[in-house]
Amino acid sequence: MLPVLINTLRQYIQDIPTEETETFIADGETKIFQLASHPIINNSDYPFSLIFTKESTEEEFTEESLEEGFTLIKNIGKLKFDNPPEQGIVLEVNYFTAQLSDEELEACLNSALVMHDSDLTWDTLESSETPFIIWLAAASAFYMLAAKWATRTRIKVETVDIHNQHIGGSYFKMAQTMEQRYKEASTGQISISSFTRRDVRTGLLVPLPEVFYGE
């Protein structure tokens, strides 16, 4: 369920991965190549591929086939080789990128699930409650985006390039809107796993007798 919800959340916040292609020419010494965009989205829907070309011969390598040859550091967009590719080899990198990584969206969803009902798991979540999780997760995602754009704006202030200064504020407002939507939708709905009562003799909270539940 979680991979499906990650894609649903990505659609909901309109952070759809875009495809990028970059080409590097190996110098025989460089082991780390920096991709222009990151984080890298790499899953069954958005595959990553690396093609090596030299002297009219071409062979395609996937991350799986080169698992021991290089490391893809998705959050910062780096390709780190164990040994530098041979001089003259052309590296064509095909990848997908978005503003938020799958790991960040997964964290938003896990947090939303706990906030909605700490007794729920992804296996016990009812489909009727999915919108509540998406709204809460979207709020967290928008707060993340607000923080990222605020950081970018602070960096650009030094170069007097602050035309994106309002984007962070817009994401912040959208996060608040998602929180308000969740609160309005869940008004009057109380999720209770068990009732308790205070024992008049000991003053401690204890479960109500089973007869109370009509069992």
Short mmCIF file of C-alpha atoms in Angstrom, two decimals:
data_model
loop_
_atom_site.label_atom_id
_atom_site.label_comp_id
_atom_site.label_asym_id
_atom_site.label_seq_id
_atom_site.Cartn_x
_atom_site.Cartn_y
_atom_site.Cartn_z
CA MET A 1 0.00 0.00 0.00
CA LEU A 2 2.78 2.45 0.90
CA PRO A 3 4.33 2.70 -2.61
CA VAL A 4 0.86 3.38 -4.02
CA LEU A 5 0.22 6.08 -1.42
CA ILE A 6 3.58 7.69 -2.18
CA ASN A 7 2.55 8.05 -5.82
CA THR A 8 -0.90 9.29 -4.77
CA LEU A 9 0.64 11.88 -2.45
CA ARG A 10 3.06 12.95 -5.16
CA GLN A 11 0.13 13.53 -7.52
CA TYR A 12 -1.81 15.35 -4.81
CA ILE A 13 0.96 17.88 -4.09
CA GLN A 14 1.82 18.11 -7.80
CA ASP A 15 5.44 17.05 -7.35
CA ILE A 16 5.56 14.85 -10.44
CA PRO A 17 9.06 13.58 -11.36
CA THR A 18 10.55 14.96 -14.56
CA GLU A 19 12.97 13.08 -16.80
CA GLU A 20 16.52 14.35 -17.23
CA THR A 21 19.44 13.25 -19.43
CA GLU A 22 23.04 14.26 -18.82
CA THR A 23 26.29 13.31 -20.53
CA PHE A 24 29.77 13.16 -19.02
CA ILE A 25 33.12 12.34 -20.64
CA ALA A 26 35.42 10.39 -18.32
CA ASP A 27 38.97 11.67 -17.88
CA GLY A 28 40.29 8.48 -16.30
CA GLU A 29 40.68 10.14 -12.89
CA THR A 30 37.28 11.42 -11.80
CA LYS A 31 35.29 9.02 -9.64
CA ILE A 32 32.43 11.32 -8.57
CA PHE A 33 30.02 12.93 -11.03
CA GLN A 34 27.51 15.54 -9.88
CA LEU A 35 24.09 15.49 -11.53
CA ALA A 36 22.44 18.84 -12.15
CA SER A 37 19.16 17.99 -10.41
CA HIS A 38 18.28 16.10 -7.25
CA PRO A 39 16.87 14.28 -5.36
CA ILE A 40 16.80 11.34 -7.74
CA ILE A 41 13.58 9.33 -7.92
CA ASN A 42 14.40 5.70 -8.65
CA ASN A 43 11.70 3.04 -8.56
CA SER A 44 9.75 0.80 -10.94
CA ASP A 45 7.77 3.76 -12.29
CA TYR A 46 10.79 6.04 -12.62
CA PRO A 47 13.85 3.97 -13.58
CA PHE A 48 17.47 5.07 -13.54
CA SER A 49 19.86 4.03 -16.30
CA LEU A 50 23.49 4.60 -17.23
CA ILE A 51 24.88 4.02 -20.75
CA PHE A 52 28.62 3.76 -21.47
CA THR A 53 29.73 4.50 -25.03
CA LYS A 54 33.18 4.29 -26.63
CA GLU A 55 34.53 3.82 -30.16
CA SER A 56 31.23 2.93 -31.81
CA THR A 57 30.49 0.25 -29.21
CA GLU A 58 27.58 0.74 -26.92
CA GLU A 59 26.44 -1.27 -23.94
CA GLU A 60 23.74 -0.34 -21.48
CA PHE A 61 24.26 -0.85 -17.78
CA THR A 62 21.56 -0.57 -15.19
CA GLU A 63 21.99 0.19 -11.51
CA GLU A 64 21.44 -3.51 -10.84
CA SER A 65 24.21 -4.70 -13.19
CA LEU A 66 26.64 -2.10 -11.85
CA GLU A 67 25.66 -2.54 -8.23
CA GLU A 68 29.26 -3.14 -7.17
CA GLY A 69 30.75 -0.62 -9.63
CA PHE A 70 29.18 2.61 -8.47
CA THR A 71 26.88 4.13 -5.88
CA LEU A 72 23.98 6.39 -6.69
CA ILE A 73 23.51 8.91 -3.88
CA LYS A 74 19.94 9.89 -4.62
CA ASN A 75 19.38 12.72 -2.15
CA ILE A 76 22.32 14.82 -3.42
CA GLY A 77 22.46 13.56 -7.02
CA LYS A 78 25.94 12.09 -7.10
CA LEU A 79 27.37 9.12 -9.00
CA LYS A 80 30.32 7.70 -7.09
CA PHE A 81 32.41 5.02 -8.85
CA ASP A 82 34.64 2.58 -7.01
CA ASN A 83 37.21 3.09 -9.78
CA PRO A 84 37.28 5.98 -12.27
CA PRO A 85 35.80 5.12 -15.68
CA GLU A 86 38.39 4.78 -18.43
CA GLN A 87 39.42 8.00 -20.16
CA GLY A 88 37.32 8.83 -23.22
CA ILE A 89 34.27 6.84 -22.13
CA VAL A 90 31.01 8.76 -22.54
CA LEU A 91 28.53 8.37 -19.70
CA GLU A 92 24.89 9.06 -20.55
CA VAL A 93 22.77 9.28 -17.40
CA ASN A 94 18.99 9.04 -17.65
CA TYR A 95 17.08 9.74 -14.45
CA PHE A 96 13.99 11.28 -12.89
CA THR A 97 14.01 14.06 -10.34
CA ALA A 98 11.46 15.86 -8.15
CA GLN A 99 11.41 18.35 -5.29
CA LEU A 100 10.83 15.70 -2.63
CA SER A 101 12.32 12.22 -2.53
CA ASP A 102 10.32 9.02 -2.04
CA GLU A 103 11.95 8.69 1.39
CA GLU A 104 10.73 12.14 2.41
CA LEU A 105 7.19 11.40 1.26
CA GLU A 106 7.29 8.06 3.06
CA ALA A 107 8.25 9.90 6.26
CA CYS A 108 5.30 12.28 5.75
CA LEU A 109 2.91 9.35 5.34
CA ASN A 110 4.24 7.46 8.37
CA SER A 111 3.92 10.58 10.51
CA ALA A 112 0.39 11.20 9.23
CA LEU A 113 -0.66 7.65 10.07
CA VAL A 114 0.54 8.02 13.66
CA MET A 115 -1.05 11.45 14.04
CA HIS A 116 -4.38 10.18 12.72
CA ASP A 117 -4.50 7.05 14.87
CA SER A 118 -1.47 5.67 16.67
CA ASP A 119 -3.04 2.19 16.75
CA LEU A 120 -3.31 1.93 12.98
CA THR A 121 -0.85 0.18 10.68
CA TRP A 122 -0.68 0.19 6.90
CA ASP A 123 -2.22 -3.28 6.97
CA THR A 124 -5.19 -2.24 9.10
CA LEU A 125 -5.86 1.14 7.47
CA GLU A 126 -9.35 1.26 5.95
CA SER A 127 -9.74 2.82 2.51
CA SER A 128 -12.30 5.25 3.94
CA GLU A 129 -9.56 6.76 6.11
CA THR A 130 -7.03 7.17 3.32
CA PRO A 131 -8.04 10.79 2.51
CA PHE A 132 -7.32 11.80 6.10
CA ILE A 133 -3.80 10.34 5.84
CA ILE A 134 -3.20 12.05 2.50
CA TRP A 135 -4.30 15.46 3.84
CA LEU A 136 -2.05 15.23 6.87
CA ALA A 137 0.86 13.93 4.80
CA ALA A 138 0.31 16.71 2.25
CA ALA A 139 0.53 19.28 5.05
CA SER A 140 3.90 17.86 6.13
CA ALA A 141 5.11 17.76 2.52
CA PHE A 142 4.13 21.39 1.94
CA TYR A 143 5.94 22.42 5.14
CA MET A 144 9.04 20.61 3.82
CA LEU A 145 8.76 22.47 0.52
CA ALA A 146 8.27 25.78 2.34
CA ALA A 147 11.47 25.17 4.32
CA LYS A 148 13.43 24.21 1.19
CA TRP A 149 12.32 27.28 -0.75
CA ALA A 150 13.01 29.53 2.25
CA THR A 151 16.57 28.17 2.29
CA ARG A 152 16.97 28.78 -1.46
CA THR A 153 15.73 32.35 -1.03
CA ARG A 154 18.25 33.06 1.74
CA ILE A 155 21.04 31.81 -0.50
CA LYS A 156 19.88 33.93 -3.46
CA VAL A 157 19.65 37.09 -1.34
CA GLU A 158 23.43 37.33 -1.52
CA THR A 159 23.20 37.59 -5.32
CA VAL A 160 20.12 39.83 -5.20
CA ASP A 161 18.10 37.19 -7.05
CA ILE A 162 14.99 36.82 -4.90
CA HIS A 163 12.21 36.54 -7.49
CA ASN A 164 11.17 33.23 -5.86
CA GLN A 165 10.86 34.71 -2.38
CA HIS A 166 7.08 34.18 -2.22
CA ILE A 167 7.13 30.48 -3.13
CA GLY A 168 8.04 29.36 0.39
CA GLY A 169 5.20 31.42 1.83
CA SER A 170 2.76 29.93 -0.66
CA TYR A 171 3.75 26.38 0.31
CA PHE A 172 3.36 27.32 3.98
CA LYS A 173 -0.21 28.54 3.35
CA MET A 174 -1.00 25.37 1.42
CA ALA A 175 0.23 23.30 4.38
CA GLN A 176 -2.11 25.21 6.69
CA THR A 177 -4.97 24.66 4.24
CA MET A 178 -4.37 20.89 4.30
CA GLU A 179 -4.35 20.89 8.10
CA GLN A 180 -7.59 22.85 8.17
CA ARG A 181 -9.18 20.48 5.65
CA TYR A 182 -8.24 17.53 7.86
CA LYS A 183 -9.65 19.21 10.99
CA GLU A 184 -12.94 20.12 9.29
CA ALA A 185 -13.36 16.66 7.79
CA SER A 186 -12.61 14.87 11.04
CA THR A 187 -14.84 17.08 13.22
CA GLY A 188 -17.02 14.88 15.36
CA GLN A 189 -15.12 11.72 14.47
CA ILE A 190 -13.35 10.21 17.46
CA SER A 191 -11.09 7.23 17.09
CA ILE A 192 -11.06 5.25 20.34
CA SER A 193 -9.31 1.96 20.76
CA SER A 194 -10.57 1.38 24.30
CA PHE A 195 -12.54 3.15 27.03
CA THR A 196 -11.27 3.63 30.55
CA ARG A 197 -12.79 4.68 33.86
CA ARG A 198 -11.27 5.90 37.10
CA ASP A 199 -11.49 3.41 39.94
CA VAL A 200 -13.07 5.21 42.92
CA ARG A 201 -11.05 3.14 45.40
CA THR A 202 -7.58 3.42 43.88
CA GLY A 203 -7.96 6.53 41.75
CA LEU A 204 -6.35 4.70 38.82
CA LEU A 205 -7.62 4.48 35.26
CA VAL A 206 -8.81 0.97 34.45
CA PRO A 207 -10.63 -0.58 31.45
CA LEU A 208 -14.41 -0.59 31.53
CA PRO A 209 -16.04 -4.02 32.03
CA GLU A 210 -16.82 -5.95 28.86
CA VAL A 211 -20.56 -5.61 29.49
CA PHE A 212 -20.18 -1.89 28.71
CA TYR A 213 -19.24 -2.74 25.12
CA GLY A 214 -22.26 -5.04 24.76
CA GLU A 215 -20.08 -8.09 24.32
#
